[in-house]
Short mmCIF file of C-alpha atoms in Angstrom, two decimals:
data_model
loop_
_atom_site.label_atom_id
_atom_site.label_comp_id
_atom_site.label_asym_id
_atom_site.label_seq_id
_atom_site.Cartn_x
_atom_site.Cartn_y
_atom_site.Cartn_z
CA UNK I 825 100.63 145.12 130.09
CA UNK I 826 96.94 145.05 129.25
CA UNK I 827 95.82 142.06 127.17
CA UNK I 828 92.44 141.53 125.59
CA UNK I 829 91.62 138.18 124.00
CA UNK I 830 89.04 138.13 121.23
CA UNK I 831 87.73 134.67 120.29
CA UNK I 832 86.94 135.06 116.57
CA UNK I 833 86.00 131.37 116.13
CA UNK I 834 86.91 128.01 117.65
CA UNK I 835 90.50 128.20 116.40
CA UNK I 836 91.27 131.91 115.75
CA UNK I 837 92.35 134.29 118.49
CA UNK I 838 93.09 138.00 118.35
CA UNK I 839 95.22 139.55 121.07
CA UNK I 840 95.10 143.30 121.64
CA UNK I 841 98.22 144.26 123.60
CA UNK I 842 98.60 147.69 125.23
CA UNK I 843 101.66 148.85 127.14
CA UNK I 844 102.19 152.19 128.88
CA UNK I 845 105.41 154.12 128.30
CA UNK I 846 106.60 153.16 131.79
CA UNK I 847 106.24 149.47 130.91
CA UNK I 848 108.41 149.70 127.80
CA UNK I 849 110.86 152.53 128.56
CA UNK I 850 113.56 150.12 129.71
CA UNK I 851 113.28 148.08 126.50
CA UNK I 852 113.37 151.28 124.43
CA UNK I 853 116.56 152.39 126.19
CA UNK I 854 118.12 149.00 125.45
CA UNK I 855 117.23 149.43 121.78
CA UNK I 856 118.87 152.88 121.75
CA UNK I 857 122.00 151.44 123.37
CA UNK I 858 122.28 148.60 120.82
CA UNK I 859 121.55 150.98 117.96
CA UNK I 860 124.34 153.34 119.04
CA UNK I 861 126.89 150.56 118.69
CA UNK I 862 125.94 150.00 115.05
CA UNK I 863 125.96 153.67 113.95
CA UNK I 864 129.00 155.56 112.70
CA UNK I 865 129.05 159.38 112.99
CA UNK I 866 132.07 161.61 112.28
CA UNK I 867 133.56 162.89 115.51
CA UNK I 868 132.15 160.13 117.72
CA UNK I 869 133.46 156.73 118.71
CA UNK I 870 131.09 153.74 118.24
CA UNK I 871 128.75 153.52 121.22
CA UNK I 872 129.73 156.98 122.51
CA UNK I 873 127.27 159.09 120.53
CA UNK I 874 125.19 161.18 122.94
CA UNK I 875 121.64 159.88 123.21
CA UNK I 876 120.13 163.26 122.31
CA UNK I 877 122.22 163.47 119.10
CA UNK I 878 121.41 159.87 118.23
CA UNK I 879 117.67 160.26 118.73
CA UNK I 880 117.47 163.58 116.87
CA UNK I 881 119.14 162.06 113.84
CA UNK I 882 117.83 158.48 113.86
CA UNK I 883 114.54 158.46 115.79
CA UNK I 884 112.46 156.78 112.99
CA UNK I 885 115.07 154.00 112.69
CA UNK I 886 115.24 153.50 116.46
CA UNK I 887 111.46 153.39 116.74
CA UNK I 888 111.23 150.82 113.92
CA UNK I 889 113.84 148.61 115.58
CA UNK I 890 112.13 148.89 118.96
CA UNK I 891 108.75 148.00 117.43
CA UNK I 892 110.16 144.88 115.76
CA UNK I 893 111.87 143.68 118.94
CA UNK I 894 108.98 144.78 121.18
CA UNK I 895 106.30 143.02 119.17
CA UNK I 896 108.22 139.74 119.38
CA UNK I 897 108.92 140.06 123.10
CA UNK I 898 105.52 141.26 124.32
CA UNK I 899 103.60 138.93 122.00
CA UNK I 900 105.40 135.92 123.51
CA UNK I 901 104.79 137.24 127.03
CA UNK I 902 101.09 137.71 126.28
CA UNK I 903 100.81 134.15 124.93
CA UNK I 904 102.44 132.80 128.07
CA UNK I 905 100.19 134.88 130.32
CA UNK I 906 97.02 133.76 128.50
CA UNK I 907 98.22 130.15 128.18
CA UNK I 908 97.81 130.15 124.37
CA UNK I 909 99.85 128.06 121.92
CA UNK I 910 99.69 129.22 118.27
CA UNK I 911 99.86 126.70 115.41
CA UNK I 912 100.93 129.33 112.87
CA UNK I 913 102.79 132.63 112.60
CA UNK I 914 100.73 135.52 113.90
CA UNK I 915 99.52 138.36 111.71
CA UNK I 916 100.55 141.63 113.41
CA UNK I 917 98.65 144.83 112.67
CA UNK I 918 97.32 148.08 114.20
CA UNK I 919 100.81 148.88 115.51
CA UNK I 920 100.84 152.24 117.32
CA UNK I 921 103.95 153.64 119.01
CA UNK I 922 105.62 156.97 119.47
CA UNK I 923 108.41 157.98 121.82
CA UNK I 924 107.24 158.55 125.42
CA UNK I 925 103.75 157.30 124.54
CA UNK I 926 102.00 153.93 124.78
CA UNK I 927 102.83 150.92 122.62
CA UNK I 928 99.84 149.05 121.15
CA UNK I 929 99.38 146.30 118.57
CA UNK I 930 97.16 143.35 117.61
CA UNK I 931 98.20 139.76 116.92
CA UNK I 932 95.89 137.33 115.13
CA UNK I 933 96.72 133.62 115.00
CA UNK I 934 95.27 130.11 115.08
CA UNK I 935 95.31 127.55 117.89
CA UNK I 936 94.23 123.94 118.28
CA UNK I 937 90.49 124.18 118.90
CA UNK I 938 89.16 122.62 122.08
CA UNK I 939 87.01 119.61 121.22
CA UNK I 940 83.93 119.08 123.36
CA UNK I 941 83.01 115.43 122.99
CA UNK I 942 79.30 114.60 122.84
CA UNK I 943 77.90 112.09 125.29
CA UNK I 944 78.73 108.60 124.10
CA UNK I 945 75.96 106.03 124.05
CA UNK I 946 75.85 102.34 123.20
CA UNK I 947 75.70 101.68 119.42
CA UNK I 948 76.20 105.37 118.58
CA UNK I 949 78.99 104.41 116.17
CA UNK I 950 78.16 102.27 113.12
CA UNK I 951 81.07 100.09 112.00
CA UNK I 952 81.57 97.23 109.55
CA UNK I 953 83.96 94.39 110.35
CA UNK I 954 85.13 92.15 107.51
CA UNK I 955 86.11 88.51 107.81
CA UNK I 956 88.14 87.37 104.80
CA UNK I 957 87.70 83.74 103.70
CA UNK I 958 90.85 82.51 101.96
CA UNK I 959 91.09 79.58 99.54
CA UNK I 960 93.62 77.26 97.88
CA UNK I 961 94.49 79.86 95.24
CA UNK I 962 95.78 82.21 97.97
CA UNK I 963 98.01 79.40 99.25
CA UNK I 964 99.18 78.55 95.73
CA UNK I 965 100.01 82.19 95.02
CA UNK I 966 102.16 82.44 98.16
CA UNK I 967 103.97 79.22 97.36
CA UNK I 968 104.54 80.33 93.75
CA UNK I 969 106.03 83.59 95.02
CA UNK I 970 108.33 81.59 97.31
CA UNK I 971 109.40 79.44 94.37
CA UNK I 972 110.08 82.48 92.16
CA UNK I 973 112.11 84.17 94.89
CA UNK I 974 114.35 81.09 95.03
CA UNK I 975 114.63 80.59 91.30
CA UNK I 976 118.02 79.79 89.82
CA UNK I 977 119.05 82.17 87.05
CA UNK I 978 120.70 80.54 84.04
CA UNK I 979 122.19 82.30 81.03
CA UNK I 980 120.63 81.19 77.73
CA UNK I 981 123.04 80.69 74.84
CA UNK I 982 120.80 79.40 72.02
CA UNK I 983 118.35 82.30 71.65
CA UNK I 984 115.48 83.78 73.67
CA UNK I 985 112.08 82.10 73.99
CA UNK I 986 108.73 82.96 75.56
CA UNK I 987 109.11 83.30 79.33
CA UNK I 988 112.83 84.17 79.14
CA UNK I 989 114.14 87.40 80.62
CA UNK I 990 116.23 89.85 78.61
CA UNK I 991 118.59 92.44 80.04
CA UNK I 992 118.50 95.28 77.49
CA UNK I 993 119.10 98.93 76.78
CA UNK I 994 116.06 100.89 75.53
CA UNK I 995 116.92 103.68 73.07
CA UNK I 996 114.03 105.95 72.04
CA UNK I 997 113.97 106.81 68.30
CA UNK I 998 112.52 109.79 66.44
CA UNK I 999 110.16 109.52 63.46
CA UNK I 1000 113.09 109.06 61.07
CA UNK I 1001 114.51 106.20 63.15
CA UNK I 1002 117.43 108.18 64.62
CA UNK I 1003 118.30 107.91 68.36
CA UNK I 1004 117.00 110.78 70.53
CA UNK I 1005 119.86 112.07 72.69
CA UNK I 1006 119.16 111.71 76.43
CA UNK I 1007 116.32 109.20 75.90
CA UNK I 1008 118.13 105.98 76.75
CA UNK I 1009 117.31 103.53 79.56
CA UNK I 1010 120.17 101.19 80.35
CA UNK I 1011 120.22 97.64 81.74
CA UNK I 1012 116.47 97.08 82.13
CA UNK I 1013 114.67 93.74 82.47
CA UNK I 1014 111.84 92.56 80.26
CA UNK I 1015 110.08 89.19 80.05
CA UNK I 1016 109.11 87.80 76.67
CA UNK I 1017 105.39 87.12 76.45
CA UNK I 1018 104.39 89.65 79.14
CA UNK I 1019 102.73 92.88 77.94
CA UNK I 1020 103.86 94.90 76.10
CA UNK I 1021 106.32 92.22 74.95
CA UNK I 1022 103.69 89.82 73.61
CA UNK I 1023 102.09 89.37 70.18
CA UNK I 1024 104.16 90.88 67.34
CA UNK I 1025 106.78 92.16 69.79
CA UNK I 1026 107.24 88.62 71.17
CA UNK I 1027 107.88 87.32 67.65
CA UNK I 1028 110.60 89.95 67.14
CA UNK I 1029 112.25 89.15 70.50
CA UNK I 1030 112.20 85.36 70.07
CA UNK I 1031 115.59 83.96 69.08
CA UNK I 1032 117.61 87.04 70.11
CA UNK I 1033 121.07 86.63 71.62
CA UNK I 1034 123.46 89.00 73.44
CA UNK I 1035 124.60 91.73 71.06
CA UNK I 1036 121.46 91.56 68.88
CA UNK I 1037 119.30 94.62 68.25
CA UNK I 1038 115.64 94.97 67.28
CA UNK I 1039 113.14 97.82 66.92
CA UNK I 1040 109.81 97.60 68.79
CA UNK I 1041 106.75 99.82 69.06
CA UNK I 1042 106.13 100.38 72.80
CA UNK I 1043 103.94 102.70 74.92
CA UNK I 1044 105.76 105.92 75.79
CA UNK I 1045 106.24 106.16 79.57
CA UNK I 1046 105.27 109.86 79.58
CA UNK I 1047 101.90 109.78 77.78
CA UNK I 1048 101.20 106.18 76.72
CA UNK I 1049 101.42 106.90 72.99
CA UNK I 1050 103.12 104.27 70.81
CA UNK I 1051 106.78 105.08 70.25
CA UNK I 1052 109.58 103.28 68.43
CA UNK I 1053 112.47 101.98 70.53
CA UNK I 1054 115.68 100.18 69.61
CA UNK I 1055 116.32 97.25 71.96
CA UNK I 1056 119.97 96.22 72.47
CA UNK I 1057 120.26 92.81 74.13
CA UNK I 1058 122.92 92.54 76.85
CA UNK I 1059 122.02 89.08 78.14
CA UNK I 1060 119.32 86.40 77.92
CA UNK I 1061 118.35 84.62 81.12
CA UNK I 1062 116.05 81.82 82.16
CA UNK I 1063 114.63 81.37 85.64
CA UNK I 1064 114.66 77.75 86.79
CA UNK I 1065 111.85 77.70 89.36
CA UNK I 1066 112.19 74.88 91.93
CA UNK I 1067 109.46 72.26 92.39
CA UNK I 1068 107.68 71.88 95.72
CA UNK I 1069 109.95 69.08 96.87
CA UNK I 1070 110.78 68.01 100.42
CA UNK I 1071 114.10 69.89 100.19
CA UNK I 1072 112.30 73.05 99.05
CA UNK I 1073 109.72 72.78 101.86
CA UNK I 1074 112.42 72.36 104.50
CA UNK I 1075 114.40 75.31 103.13
CA UNK I 1076 111.46 77.73 103.37
CA UNK I 1077 109.52 76.31 106.34
CA UNK I 1078 111.62 74.07 108.61
CA UNK I 1079 108.62 73.32 110.87
CA UNK I 1080 106.75 71.58 108.03
CA UNK I 1081 107.00 67.77 107.86
CA UNK I 1082 105.36 67.23 104.47
CA UNK I 1083 103.46 69.15 101.78
CA UNK I 1084 100.15 68.97 103.68
CA UNK I 1085 101.63 70.50 106.84
CA UNK I 1086 103.49 73.03 104.67
CA UNK I 1087 100.24 74.18 103.05
CA UNK I 1088 98.57 74.32 106.47
CA UNK I 1089 101.31 76.64 107.79
CA UNK I 1090 101.03 78.83 104.68
CA UNK I 1091 97.24 79.02 105.13
CA UNK I 1092 97.70 80.16 108.74
CA UNK I 1093 100.04 82.93 107.57
CA UNK I 1094 97.64 83.95 104.80
CA UNK I 1095 94.77 84.10 107.29
CA UNK I 1096 96.92 86.12 109.72
CA UNK I 1097 97.68 88.59 106.95
CA UNK I 1098 94.01 88.97 106.06
CA UNK I 1099 93.10 89.28 109.75
CA UNK I 1100 95.59 92.14 110.05
CA UNK I 1101 94.10 93.74 106.96
CA UNK I 1102 90.63 93.37 108.49
CA UNK I 1103 91.80 94.89 111.79
CA UNK I 1104 93.40 97.90 110.07
CA UNK I 1105 90.25 98.48 108.02
CA UNK I 1106 88.03 98.13 111.10
CA UNK I 1107 90.14 100.61 113.09
CA UNK I 1108 90.01 103.16 110.30
CA UNK I 1109 86.24 102.81 109.86
CA UNK I 1110 85.80 103.12 113.64
CA UNK I 1111 87.87 106.32 113.71
CA UNK I 1112 86.00 107.70 110.69
CA UNK I 1113 82.69 106.91 112.38
CA UNK I 1114 83.81 108.87 115.44
CA UNK I 1115 84.87 111.79 113.24
CA UNK I 1116 81.43 111.78 111.64
CA UNK I 1117 79.79 111.59 115.08
CA UNK I 1118 81.76 114.53 116.51
CA UNK I 1119 82.35 116.59 113.34
CA UNK I 1120 85.21 118.53 114.97
CA UNK I 1121 86.48 121.84 113.65
CA UNK I 1122 90.21 122.15 113.00
CA UNK I 1123 92.59 125.02 112.40
CA UNK I 1124 93.39 125.34 108.65
CA UNK I 1125 96.97 126.18 109.63
CA UNK I 1126 97.32 122.68 111.10
CA UNK I 1127 96.44 121.17 107.72
CA UNK I 1128 98.87 123.53 105.96
CA UNK I 1129 101.62 122.47 108.35
CA UNK I 1130 100.85 118.78 107.71
CA UNK I 1131 101.01 119.32 103.94
CA UNK I 1132 104.25 121.31 104.29
CA UNK I 1133 105.75 118.31 106.09
CA UNK I 1134 104.65 115.95 103.29
CA UNK I 1135 106.17 118.24 100.67
CA UNK I 1136 109.45 118.41 102.59
CA UNK I 1137 109.56 114.61 102.77
CA UNK I 1138 108.86 114.40 99.02
CA UNK I 1139 111.72 116.83 98.31
CA UNK I 1140 114.13 114.78 100.41
CA UNK I 1141 113.11 111.58 98.61
CA UNK I 1142 113.21 113.08 95.10
CA UNK I 1143 116.38 115.05 95.88
CA UNK I 1144 117.35 116.87 92.66
CA UNK I 1145 114.06 116.20 90.86
CA UNK I 1146 111.40 118.89 90.83
CA UNK I 1147 108.06 118.13 92.48
CA UNK I 1148 104.63 119.62 91.88
CA UNK I 1149 103.81 121.12 95.30
CA UNK I 1150 100.31 122.21 94.26
CA UNK I 1151 99.48 118.69 93.09
CA UNK I 1152 100.65 117.21 96.40
CA UNK I 1153 98.54 119.71 98.35
CA UNK I 1154 95.50 118.95 96.23
CA UNK I 1155 95.98 115.16 96.40
CA UNK I 1156 96.51 114.98 100.15
CA UNK I 1157 94.24 117.78 101.38
CA UNK I 1158 91.38 115.43 102.34
CA UNK I 1159 93.79 113.04 104.07
CA UNK I 1160 95.37 115.92 106.01
CA UNK I 1161 91.98 117.24 107.14
CA UNK I 1162 90.84 113.78 108.23
CA UNK I 1163 94.07 113.18 110.16
CA UNK I 1164 93.79 116.54 111.94
CA UNK I 1165 90.22 115.77 112.98
CA UNK I 1166 91.21 112.36 114.32
CA UNK I 1167 94.23 113.85 116.14
CA UNK I 1168 92.01 116.38 117.95
CA UNK I 1169 89.38 113.76 118.87
CA UNK I 1170 92.00 111.33 120.10
CA UNK I 1171 93.62 114.05 122.20
CA UNK I 1172 90.25 114.97 123.73
CA UNK I 1173 89.48 111.32 124.59
CA UNK I 1174 92.88 110.83 126.24
CA UNK I 1175 92.45 113.97 128.35
CA UNK I 1176 88.97 112.86 129.46
CA UNK I 1177 89.80 109.21 130.23
CA UNK I 1178 92.18 108.63 133.13
CA UNK I 1179 92.74 104.97 132.19
CA UNK I 1180 94.13 105.78 128.72
CA UNK I 1181 97.83 106.24 129.36
CA UNK I 1182 101.13 104.55 128.54
CA UNK I 1183 103.94 103.88 131.01
CA UNK I 1184 107.64 103.29 130.42
CA UNK I 1185 107.03 99.64 131.30
CA UNK I 1186 104.43 99.40 128.52
CA UNK I 1187 106.96 100.73 126.00
CA UNK I 1188 109.66 98.34 127.21
CA UNK I 1189 107.21 95.45 126.90
CA UNK I 1190 106.51 96.35 123.26
CA UNK I 1191 110.23 96.51 122.51
CA UNK I 1192 110.67 93.08 124.10
CA UNK I 1193 107.97 91.69 121.80
CA UNK I 1194 109.85 93.06 118.79
CA UNK I 1195 113.07 91.46 120.05
CA UNK I 1196 111.33 88.10 120.48
CA UNK I 1197 109.93 88.26 116.93
CA UNK I 1198 113.28 89.25 115.39
CA UNK I 1199 116.09 87.82 117.57
CA UNK I 1200 118.58 88.06 114.69
CA UNK I 1201 118.15 91.86 114.63
CA UNK I 1202 118.18 92.51 118.38
CA UNK I 1203 121.23 94.80 118.20
CA UNK I 1204 119.66 97.03 115.53
CA UNK I 1205 116.29 97.10 117.34
CA UNK I 1206 117.87 98.12 120.66
CA UNK I 1207 119.89 100.85 118.96
CA UNK I 1208 116.82 102.14 117.08
CA UNK I 1209 114.70 102.44 120.21
CA UNK I 1210 117.37 104.25 122.21
CA UNK I 1211 116.31 107.33 120.26
CA UNK I 1212 113.48 109.15 122.14
CA UNK I 1213 111.56 110.00 118.96
CA UNK I 1214 111.37 106.29 118.03
CA UNK I 1215 110.17 105.36 121.51
CA UNK I 1216 107.56 108.11 121.13
CA UNK I 1217 106.20 106.27 118.08
CA UNK I 1218 105.58 103.18 120.22
CA UNK I 1219 103.82 105.33 122.81
CA UNK I 1220 101.62 106.91 120.11
CA UNK I 1221 100.73 103.48 118.70
CA UNK I 1222 99.78 102.16 122.14
CA UNK I 1223 97.65 105.24 122.86
CA UNK I 1224 95.95 104.77 119.49
CA UNK I 1225 95.09 101.16 120.33
CA UNK I 1226 93.67 102.10 123.73
CA UNK I 1227 91.55 104.89 122.25
CA UNK I 1228 90.16 102.55 119.59
CA UNK I 1229 89.45 99.85 122.19
CA UNK I 1230 87.54 102.46 124.21
CA UNK I 1231 85.48 103.51 121.17
CA UNK I 1232 84.72 99.91 120.23
CA UNK I 1233 82.57 99.75 123.37
CA UNK I 1234 80.17 102.25 121.75
CA UNK I 1235 80.11 100.61 118.31
CA UNK I 1236 77.35 98.68 116.61
CA UNK I 1237 79.37 96.21 114.55
CA UNK I 1238 78.09 94.66 111.34
CA UNK I 1239 80.00 91.47 110.50
CA UNK I 1240 80.58 90.85 106.79
CA UNK I 1241 82.23 87.82 105.18
CA UNK I 1242 84.25 88.36 101.99
CA UNK I 1243 85.74 85.56 99.92
CA UNK I 1244 89.23 86.40 98.68
CA UNK I 1245 88.20 85.27 95.20
CA UNK I 1246 86.13 88.48 94.94
CA UNK I 1247 89.18 90.56 95.90
CA UNK I 1248 91.29 88.91 93.20
CA UNK I 1249 88.59 89.45 90.59
CA UNK I 1250 88.30 93.12 91.54
CA UNK I 1251 92.08 93.56 91.35
CA UNK I 1252 92.11 91.91 87.93
CA UNK I 1253 89.35 94.28 86.70
CA UNK I 1254 91.27 97.32 87.88
CA UNK I 1255 94.43 96.01 86.22
CA UNK I 1256 92.59 95.66 82.88
CA UNK I 1257 91.17 99.20 82.95
#
């Protein structure tokens, strides 16, 4: 078999495959033999039709079947011989075959491009590292969330008031005030006084009891336009939020001895959370800086495959609901391209650096850390990491950390302090838009 490899670009290869008749005669005879078992001719038993009769009558069909089987077989053999691994289905063309003559065809496909890393120098990567400065409001917000999560729910008998929660059915009405069939949301929660249940709507909801009904103008979930709904009250509830007493402190943080130590512990957890956020941001900026430094090419088929995987996941999550595949592709195209570039760079770094590797002992050590952090779930953790694919995730994470640690040695880091007050103000602005 004669193979010619044409490098069209960094990720596209074209194989020209030529076989003499002697090289494919045995495969052709096998095709004839299999074909004879499928054909029925009067006067002959299946598989007993003379080859000459069979070929005279069905030669075009036999040739077509041989070409299909031959292309698959010899294409795979050529890939193995040339040590090429496609990332997409090959485009086959220029097929040329006739009985007792040569068999020729071309296969064009994409591969992972080889990334040649530029020489790394000190400070060649520019990276920003953020230190978040928390305050008392962060601590108060965490404590308030703890209090709300432990609130006692009490049924209200004497009518709803501001701050109470209603369990209701929402029935959408048409312009004449009649219910629209199929437009009913059952057993939903709303809180009186919280948009859009404030202002005039709050006045209408105040005093309601189970069994009462009221009509409200609310934003339509589909387009935001104001639409009339009939609200049927199922129950009225009040949340009794506990005070920050000694009993409450002990129930949520047994290590705390008083409110001061409780707040100190909460602050440490808040700061840990922000430190993790800072680390994740730093790692991403570092990787992006390396992508910008290398500017690697990637095979478009790799991005298509990544997006196909996202779409498949979306279908499994949505189940019977239809999804807009084009919208998903458009929304995640940049993310897919960035991830493919980082994947190729990371792979190149690992292959060039002998010290970036992960052993079985490293993986076991990570699993032990998880067991120490969650002793109550040790059985589930051990079962989860018996699966090879889940252990592979740990290996990938450890490799990622080692690659990023390696790159940090070439980074010029700009330290920036950010007060969490600014983050809250920005979040509030976005919420009001």
